[in-house]
Coordinates of C-alpha atoms in Angstrom, one line a residue:
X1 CA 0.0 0.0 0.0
X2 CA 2.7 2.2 1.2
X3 CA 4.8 1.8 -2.4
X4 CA 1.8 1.8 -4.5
X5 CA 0.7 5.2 -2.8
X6 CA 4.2 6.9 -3.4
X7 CA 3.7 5.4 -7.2
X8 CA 0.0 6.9 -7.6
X9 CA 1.0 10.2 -6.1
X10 CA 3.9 10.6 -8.2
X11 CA 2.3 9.8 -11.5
X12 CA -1.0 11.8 -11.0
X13 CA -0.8 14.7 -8.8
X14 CA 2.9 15.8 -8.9
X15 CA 3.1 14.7 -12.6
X16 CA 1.4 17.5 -13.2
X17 CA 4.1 20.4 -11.3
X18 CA 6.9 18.5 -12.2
X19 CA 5.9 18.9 -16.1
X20 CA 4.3 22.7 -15.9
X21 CA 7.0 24.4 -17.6
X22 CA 8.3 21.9 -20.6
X23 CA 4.0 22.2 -21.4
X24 CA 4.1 26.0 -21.7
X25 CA 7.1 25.8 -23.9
X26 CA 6.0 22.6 -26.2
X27 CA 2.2 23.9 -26.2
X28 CA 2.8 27.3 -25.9
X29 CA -0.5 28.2 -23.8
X30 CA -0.7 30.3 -21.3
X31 CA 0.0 29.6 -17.6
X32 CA -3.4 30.1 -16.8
X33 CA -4.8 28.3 -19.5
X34 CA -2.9 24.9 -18.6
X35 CA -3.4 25.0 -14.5
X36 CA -7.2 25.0 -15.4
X37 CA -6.5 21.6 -16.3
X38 CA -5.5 20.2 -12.7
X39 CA -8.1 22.7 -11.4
X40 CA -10.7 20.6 -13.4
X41 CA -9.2 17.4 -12.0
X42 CA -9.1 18.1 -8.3
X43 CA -12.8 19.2 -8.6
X44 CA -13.8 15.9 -10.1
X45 CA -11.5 14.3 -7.5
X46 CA -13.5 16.2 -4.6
X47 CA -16.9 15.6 -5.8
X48 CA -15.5 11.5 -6.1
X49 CA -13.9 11.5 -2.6
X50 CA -17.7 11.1 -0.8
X51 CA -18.6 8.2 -3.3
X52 CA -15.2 6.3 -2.7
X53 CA -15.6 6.6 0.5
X54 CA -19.4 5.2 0.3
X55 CA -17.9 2.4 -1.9
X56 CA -15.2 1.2 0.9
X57 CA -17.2 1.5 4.0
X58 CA -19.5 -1.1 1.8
X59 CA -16.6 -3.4 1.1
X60 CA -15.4 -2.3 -2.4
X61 CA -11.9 -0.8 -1.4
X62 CA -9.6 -3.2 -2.8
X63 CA -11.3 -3.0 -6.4
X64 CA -11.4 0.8 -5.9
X65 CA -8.0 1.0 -5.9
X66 CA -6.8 -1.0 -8.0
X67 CA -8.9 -0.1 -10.7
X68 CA -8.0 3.9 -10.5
X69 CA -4.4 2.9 -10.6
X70 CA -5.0 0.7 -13.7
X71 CA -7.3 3.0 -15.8
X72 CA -5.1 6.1 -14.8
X73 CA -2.2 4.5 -16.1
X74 CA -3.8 4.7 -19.5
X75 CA -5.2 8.5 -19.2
X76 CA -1.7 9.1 -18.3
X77 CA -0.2 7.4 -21.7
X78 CA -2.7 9.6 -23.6
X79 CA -1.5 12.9 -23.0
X80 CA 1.0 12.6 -25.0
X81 CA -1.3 12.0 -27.7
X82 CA -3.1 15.3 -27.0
X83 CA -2.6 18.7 -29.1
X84 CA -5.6 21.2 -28.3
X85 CA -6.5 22.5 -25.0
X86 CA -9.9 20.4 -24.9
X87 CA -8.4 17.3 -25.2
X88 CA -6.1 18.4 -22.2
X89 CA -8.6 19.3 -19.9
X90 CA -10.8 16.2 -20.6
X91 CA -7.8 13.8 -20.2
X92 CA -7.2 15.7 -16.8
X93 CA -10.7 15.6 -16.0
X94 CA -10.8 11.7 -15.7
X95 CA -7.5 11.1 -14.5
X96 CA -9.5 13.5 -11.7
X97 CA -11.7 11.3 -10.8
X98 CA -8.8 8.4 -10.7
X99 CA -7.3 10.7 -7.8
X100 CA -10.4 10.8 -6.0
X101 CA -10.6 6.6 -5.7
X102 CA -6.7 6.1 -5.1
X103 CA -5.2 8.9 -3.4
X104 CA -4.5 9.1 0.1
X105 CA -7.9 10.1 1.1
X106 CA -9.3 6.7 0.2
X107 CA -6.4 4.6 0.9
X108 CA -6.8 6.5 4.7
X109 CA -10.1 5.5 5.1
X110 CA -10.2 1.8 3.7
X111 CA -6.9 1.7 6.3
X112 CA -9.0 3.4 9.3
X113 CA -12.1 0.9 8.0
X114 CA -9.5 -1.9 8.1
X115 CA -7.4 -1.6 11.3
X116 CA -10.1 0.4 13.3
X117 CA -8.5 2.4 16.3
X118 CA -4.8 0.8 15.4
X119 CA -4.8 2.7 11.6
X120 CA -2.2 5.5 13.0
X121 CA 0.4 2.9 12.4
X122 CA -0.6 2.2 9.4
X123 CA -1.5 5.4 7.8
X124 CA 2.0 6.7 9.5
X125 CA 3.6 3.8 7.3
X126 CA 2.2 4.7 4.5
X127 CA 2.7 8.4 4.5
X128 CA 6.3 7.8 5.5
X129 CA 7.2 6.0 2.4
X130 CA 4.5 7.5 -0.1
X131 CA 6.3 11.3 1.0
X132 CA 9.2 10.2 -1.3
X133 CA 6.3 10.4 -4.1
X134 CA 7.4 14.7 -5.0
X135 CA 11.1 13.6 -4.8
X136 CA 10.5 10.7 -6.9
X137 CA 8.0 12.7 -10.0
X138 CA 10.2 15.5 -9.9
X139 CA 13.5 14.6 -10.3
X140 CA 12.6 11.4 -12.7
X141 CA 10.1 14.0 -15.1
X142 CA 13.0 16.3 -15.5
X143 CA 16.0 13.6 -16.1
X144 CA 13.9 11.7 -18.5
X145 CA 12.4 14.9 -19.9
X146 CA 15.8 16.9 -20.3
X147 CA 17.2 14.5 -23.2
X148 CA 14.1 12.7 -24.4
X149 CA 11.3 14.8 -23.9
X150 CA 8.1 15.4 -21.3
X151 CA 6.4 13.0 -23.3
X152 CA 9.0 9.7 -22.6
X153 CA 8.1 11.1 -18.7
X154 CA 4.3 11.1 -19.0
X155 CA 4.8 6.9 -20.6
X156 CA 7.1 6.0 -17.7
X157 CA 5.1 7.3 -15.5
X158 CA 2.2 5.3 -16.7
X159 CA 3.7 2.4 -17.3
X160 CA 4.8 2.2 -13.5
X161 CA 1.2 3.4 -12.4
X162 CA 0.0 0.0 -14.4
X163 CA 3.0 -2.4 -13.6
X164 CA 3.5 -1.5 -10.5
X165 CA 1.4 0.6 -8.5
X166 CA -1.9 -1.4 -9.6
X167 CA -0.1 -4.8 -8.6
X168 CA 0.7 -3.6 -5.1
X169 CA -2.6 -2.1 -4.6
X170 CA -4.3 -6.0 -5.2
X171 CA -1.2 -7.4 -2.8
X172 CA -1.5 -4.7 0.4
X173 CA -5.3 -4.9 0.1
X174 CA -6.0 -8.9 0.8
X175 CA -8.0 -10.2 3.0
X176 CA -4.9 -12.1 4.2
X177 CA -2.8 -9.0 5.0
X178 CA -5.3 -7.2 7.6
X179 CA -6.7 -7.4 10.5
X180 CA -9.9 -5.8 10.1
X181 CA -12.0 -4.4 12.8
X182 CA -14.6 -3.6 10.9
X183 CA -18.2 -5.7 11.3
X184 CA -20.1 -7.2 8.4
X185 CA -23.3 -7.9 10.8
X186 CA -25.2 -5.0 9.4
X187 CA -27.8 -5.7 6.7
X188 CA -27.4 -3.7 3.5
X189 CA -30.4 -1.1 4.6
X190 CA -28.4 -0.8 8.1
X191 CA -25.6 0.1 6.8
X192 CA -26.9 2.7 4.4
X193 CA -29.3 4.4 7.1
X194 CA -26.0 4.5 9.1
X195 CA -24.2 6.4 6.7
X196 CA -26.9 8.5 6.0
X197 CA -26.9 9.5 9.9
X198 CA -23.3 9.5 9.9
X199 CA -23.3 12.3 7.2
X200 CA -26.2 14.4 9.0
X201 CA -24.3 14.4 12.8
X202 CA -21.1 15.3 10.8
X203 CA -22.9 18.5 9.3
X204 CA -24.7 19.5 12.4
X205 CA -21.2 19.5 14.6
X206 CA -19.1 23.1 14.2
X207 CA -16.4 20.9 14.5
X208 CA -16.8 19.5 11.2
X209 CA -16.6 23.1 9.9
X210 CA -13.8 24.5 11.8
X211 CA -11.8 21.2 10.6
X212 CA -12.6 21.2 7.1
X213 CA -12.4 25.0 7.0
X214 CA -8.5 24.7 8.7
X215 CA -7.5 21.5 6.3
X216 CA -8.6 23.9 3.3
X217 CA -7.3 26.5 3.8
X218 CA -3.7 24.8 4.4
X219 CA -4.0 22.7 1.3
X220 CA -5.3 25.5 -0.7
X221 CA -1.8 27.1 0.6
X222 CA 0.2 24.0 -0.3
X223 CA -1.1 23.7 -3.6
X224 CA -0.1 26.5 -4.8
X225 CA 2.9 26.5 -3.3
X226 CA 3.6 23.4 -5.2
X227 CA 2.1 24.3 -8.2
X228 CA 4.0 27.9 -9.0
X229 CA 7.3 26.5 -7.2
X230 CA 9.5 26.4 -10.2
X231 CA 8.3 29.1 -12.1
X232 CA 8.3 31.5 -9.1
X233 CA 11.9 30.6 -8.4
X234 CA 12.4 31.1 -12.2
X235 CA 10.6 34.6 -12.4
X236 CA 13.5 35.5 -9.3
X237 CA 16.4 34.4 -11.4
X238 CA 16.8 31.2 -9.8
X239 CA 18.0 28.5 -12.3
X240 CA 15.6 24.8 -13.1
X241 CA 18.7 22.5 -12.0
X242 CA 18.3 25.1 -8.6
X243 CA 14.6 24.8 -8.4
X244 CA 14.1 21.1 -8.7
X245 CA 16.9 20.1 -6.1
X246 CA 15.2 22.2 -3.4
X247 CA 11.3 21.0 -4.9
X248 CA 12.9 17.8 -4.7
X249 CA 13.7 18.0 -1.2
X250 CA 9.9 18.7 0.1
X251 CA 9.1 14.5 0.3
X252 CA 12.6 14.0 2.0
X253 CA 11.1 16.4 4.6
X254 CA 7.7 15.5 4.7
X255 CA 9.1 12.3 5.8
X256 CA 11.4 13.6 8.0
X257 CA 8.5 15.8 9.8
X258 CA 6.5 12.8 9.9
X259 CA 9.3 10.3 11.6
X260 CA 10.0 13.1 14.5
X261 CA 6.0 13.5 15.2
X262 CA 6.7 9.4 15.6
X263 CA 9.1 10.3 18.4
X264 CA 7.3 12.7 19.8
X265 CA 3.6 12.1 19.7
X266 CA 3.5 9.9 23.0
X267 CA 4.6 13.1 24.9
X268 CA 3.1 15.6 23.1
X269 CA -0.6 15.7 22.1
X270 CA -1.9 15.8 18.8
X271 CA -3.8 19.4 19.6
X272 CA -0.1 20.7 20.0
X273 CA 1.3 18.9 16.6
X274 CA -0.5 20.2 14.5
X275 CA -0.3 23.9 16.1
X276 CA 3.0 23.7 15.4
X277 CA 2.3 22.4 12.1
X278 CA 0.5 25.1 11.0
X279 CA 2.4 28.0 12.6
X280 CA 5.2 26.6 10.9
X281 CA 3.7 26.9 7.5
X282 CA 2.9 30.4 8.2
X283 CA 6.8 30.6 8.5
X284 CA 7.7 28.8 5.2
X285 CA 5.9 31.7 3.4
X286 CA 7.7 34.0 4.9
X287 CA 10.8 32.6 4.5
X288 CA 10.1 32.2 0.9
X289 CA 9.5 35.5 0.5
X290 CA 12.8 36.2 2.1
X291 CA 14.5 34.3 -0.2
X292 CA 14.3 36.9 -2.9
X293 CA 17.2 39.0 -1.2
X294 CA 19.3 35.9 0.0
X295 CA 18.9 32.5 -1.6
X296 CA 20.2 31.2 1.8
X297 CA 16.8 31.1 3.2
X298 CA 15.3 29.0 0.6
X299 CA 16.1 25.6 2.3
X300 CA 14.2 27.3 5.3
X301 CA 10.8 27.2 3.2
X302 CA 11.8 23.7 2.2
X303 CA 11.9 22.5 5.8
X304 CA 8.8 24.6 7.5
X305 CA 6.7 23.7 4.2
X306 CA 7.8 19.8 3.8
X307 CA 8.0 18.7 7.3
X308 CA 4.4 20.7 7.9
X309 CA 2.1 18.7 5.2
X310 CA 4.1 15.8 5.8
X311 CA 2.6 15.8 9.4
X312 CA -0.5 17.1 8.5
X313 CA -1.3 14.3 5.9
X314 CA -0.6 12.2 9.1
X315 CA -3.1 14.0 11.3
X316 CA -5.9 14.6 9.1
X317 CA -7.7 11.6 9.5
X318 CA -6.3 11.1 12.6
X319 CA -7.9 14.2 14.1
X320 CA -11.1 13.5 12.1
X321 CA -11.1 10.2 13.5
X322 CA -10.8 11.8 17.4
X323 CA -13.0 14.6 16.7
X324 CA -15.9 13.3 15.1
X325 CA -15.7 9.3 15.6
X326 CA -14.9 6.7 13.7
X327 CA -18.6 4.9 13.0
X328 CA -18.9 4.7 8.9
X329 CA -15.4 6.9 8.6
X330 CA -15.2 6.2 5.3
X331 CA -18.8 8.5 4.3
X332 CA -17.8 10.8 7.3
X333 CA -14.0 11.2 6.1
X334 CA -15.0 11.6 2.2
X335 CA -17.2 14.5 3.2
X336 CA -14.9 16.1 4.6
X337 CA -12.2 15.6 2.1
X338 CA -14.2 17.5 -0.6
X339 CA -13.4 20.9 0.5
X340 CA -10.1 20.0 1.2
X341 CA -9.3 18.5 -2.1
X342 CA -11.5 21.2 -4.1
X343 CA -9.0 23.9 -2.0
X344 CA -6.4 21.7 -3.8
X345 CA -8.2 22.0 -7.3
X346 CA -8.7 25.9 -7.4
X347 CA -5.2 26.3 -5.9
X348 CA -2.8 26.5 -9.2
X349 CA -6.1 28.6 -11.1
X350 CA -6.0 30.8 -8.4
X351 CA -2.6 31.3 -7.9
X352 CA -1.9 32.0 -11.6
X353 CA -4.5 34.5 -11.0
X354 CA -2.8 36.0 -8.1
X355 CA 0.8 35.6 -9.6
X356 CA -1.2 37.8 -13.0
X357 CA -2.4 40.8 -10.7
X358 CA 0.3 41.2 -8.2
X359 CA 3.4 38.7 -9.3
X360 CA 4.5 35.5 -7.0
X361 CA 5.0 37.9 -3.7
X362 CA 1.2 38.7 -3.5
X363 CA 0.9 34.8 -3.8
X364 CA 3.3 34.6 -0.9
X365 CA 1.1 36.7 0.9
X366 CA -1.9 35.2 0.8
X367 CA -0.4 31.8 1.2
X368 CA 0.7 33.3 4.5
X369 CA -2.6 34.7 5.5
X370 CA -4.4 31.6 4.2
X371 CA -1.9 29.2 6.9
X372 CA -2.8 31.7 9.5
X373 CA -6.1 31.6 9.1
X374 CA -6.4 27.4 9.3
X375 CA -4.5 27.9 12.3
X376 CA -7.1 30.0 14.2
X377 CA -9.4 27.6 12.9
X378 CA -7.9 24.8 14.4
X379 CA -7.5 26.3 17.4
X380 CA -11.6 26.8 17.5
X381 CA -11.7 23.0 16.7
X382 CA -10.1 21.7 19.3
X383 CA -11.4 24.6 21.6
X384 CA -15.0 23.7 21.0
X385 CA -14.2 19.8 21.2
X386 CA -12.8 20.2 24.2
X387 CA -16.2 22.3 25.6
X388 CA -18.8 20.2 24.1

């Protein structure tokens, strides 16, 4: 699960970063005009999130996943078929809604359905090795790319999203290789009127709110951070071989973030990990901004920015799981992910927006408000959880 997570993440979501720049010079489109594309995806993949997570809290994880990995594999081989902007978005559409069935949200919650209230080792395993997943598109798009084209990337990539990831998908997910908590004694009807009810408690708790309001807005942040890395580092000078090595670092460091909250989270709560994990995005902004005068700061946003999503990816469905329960966490978990990953879909429209009326240090500013703001919102989480 853990490898086949890394594979997925790489070939879908951070294909599309990691190959930003070579499409607005072999296309010759506008910035804006191609980051509509993930946009598009990401919305698909939020609207999807709900119904995957309907699908594994009735028992149909393992043929979720695998599936999106297989069929992905070939939207991925088709783009570099495509030569009009229609055909681009449409491609990016479905590959979208691939994201939505095999991405961590779903893997997260057929873990959480699987292993009940022992899933934080498990989803910590995963997102350990699956943080390599930036590290691993980035650096293998650009040395394939560089000699033979974005194109030769884009096939790899899908080749190992079909041969590899797809395999280890139908491996980690048998029946054989879990210990599932979960109970089948509900009938059909049961099960349905529990999700149902599951869905409506979720929406009446501010809880729900303030969390999905605080995981937006930092994802929102992250995306574009992601998204506009290498051509914001570009617009200050700063050259590609420059640009990927520090991008390239961020999964080093989410994994890094993620193996110290291992060695700390038995004396320190999770309230006060992710506190820190948001002020500390709040920093990378800053120091990003910084880094326009001295270069020497850049490895600063690298480490606040990396180590931060690496944890929170951690503690997103852990927290949803201590906040709001874990009774049909799959329905309850999907929900909440759509807001979350639409913050991720309008996050490299928006920013190209931001980066056409103001340039990148506007985006830098907002990104900074935006992490503050999830912070405070957090904070009213936990505040409220703790007073109901």
């Amino acid at each position: 699960m853990a490898f086949a997570e890394t594979i997925v993440w790489a070939g879908f979501y951070y294909l599309f970063p990691a190959l930003l720049p070579r499409w607005e010079q072999d296309f010759g489109w506008a910035k804006t005009d191609i980051t509509i594309a993930m946009t598009l995806a990401l919305v698909v993949s939020a609207l999807a999130t709900p119904y995957a997570g309907s699908l594994i809290d009735r028992g149909y994880g393992r043929t979720l996943l695998v599936g999106c990995a297989a069929f992905g594999s070939l939207l991925v081989a088709s783009l570099t078929l495509v030569s009009t902007p229609l055909q681009f978005y449409g491609l990016w559409l479905l590959i979208g809604l691939m994201m939505g069935g095999s991405l961590y949200d779903p893997c997260f919650s057929f873990l959480t359905r699987t292993y009940g209230g022992g899933a934080r080792q498990a989803i910590t395993l995963v997102a350990l090795v699956a943080g390599f997943a930036g590290t691993l598109s980035f650096s293998l798009s650009n040395i394939l790319a560089e000699p033979f084209g974005w194109r030769v990337s884009a096939l790899t990539f899908a080749v190992l999203l079909l041969l590899v990831a797809a395999p280890l998908f139908w491996l980690g997910t048998r029946p054989g290789n879990t210990n599932s908590e979960a109970t089948e004694t509900e009938t059909p009807d049961s099960q349905k009127a529990g999700r149902r009810m599951a869905r409506s408690k979720a929406f009446r708790n501010p809880v729900f709110w303030f969390l999905a309001t605080a995981f937006s807005l930092i994802y929102l942040n992250h995306g574009m951070m992601i998204t506009h890395f290498l051509p914001m580092l570009d617009e200050r000078g700063v050259s590609l071989e420059i640009a990927v090595v520090a991008i390239s670092f961020i999964g080093p460091l989410q994994v890094a973030g993620r193996v110290v909250m291992v060695m700390v989270e038995k004396r320190v709560s999770t309230r006060a990990i992710c506190t820190t994990a948001f002020a500390s995005m709040v920093l990378a902004s800053a120091a990003l901004f910084a880094a326009h005068w001295s270069l020497l700061l850049l490895p600063l946003f690298v480490l606040f920015q990396g180590a931060s999503i690496g944890v929170m990816s951690i503690l997103r469905p852990v927290v949803t799981a201590e906040y709001l329960g874990r009774a049909h966490f799959g329905t309850v978990y999907g929900v909440l992910a759509m807001p979350v990953t639409a913050s991720f879909a309008f996050a490299p429209w928006l920013g190209a927006i931001i980066w056409t009326f103001g340039g990148y240090d506007s985006l830098l500013f907002a990104t900074a408000i935006m992490a503050l703001a999830a912070l405070l919102f957090f904070v009213l989480a936990a505040t409220h959880r703790q007073s109901a």
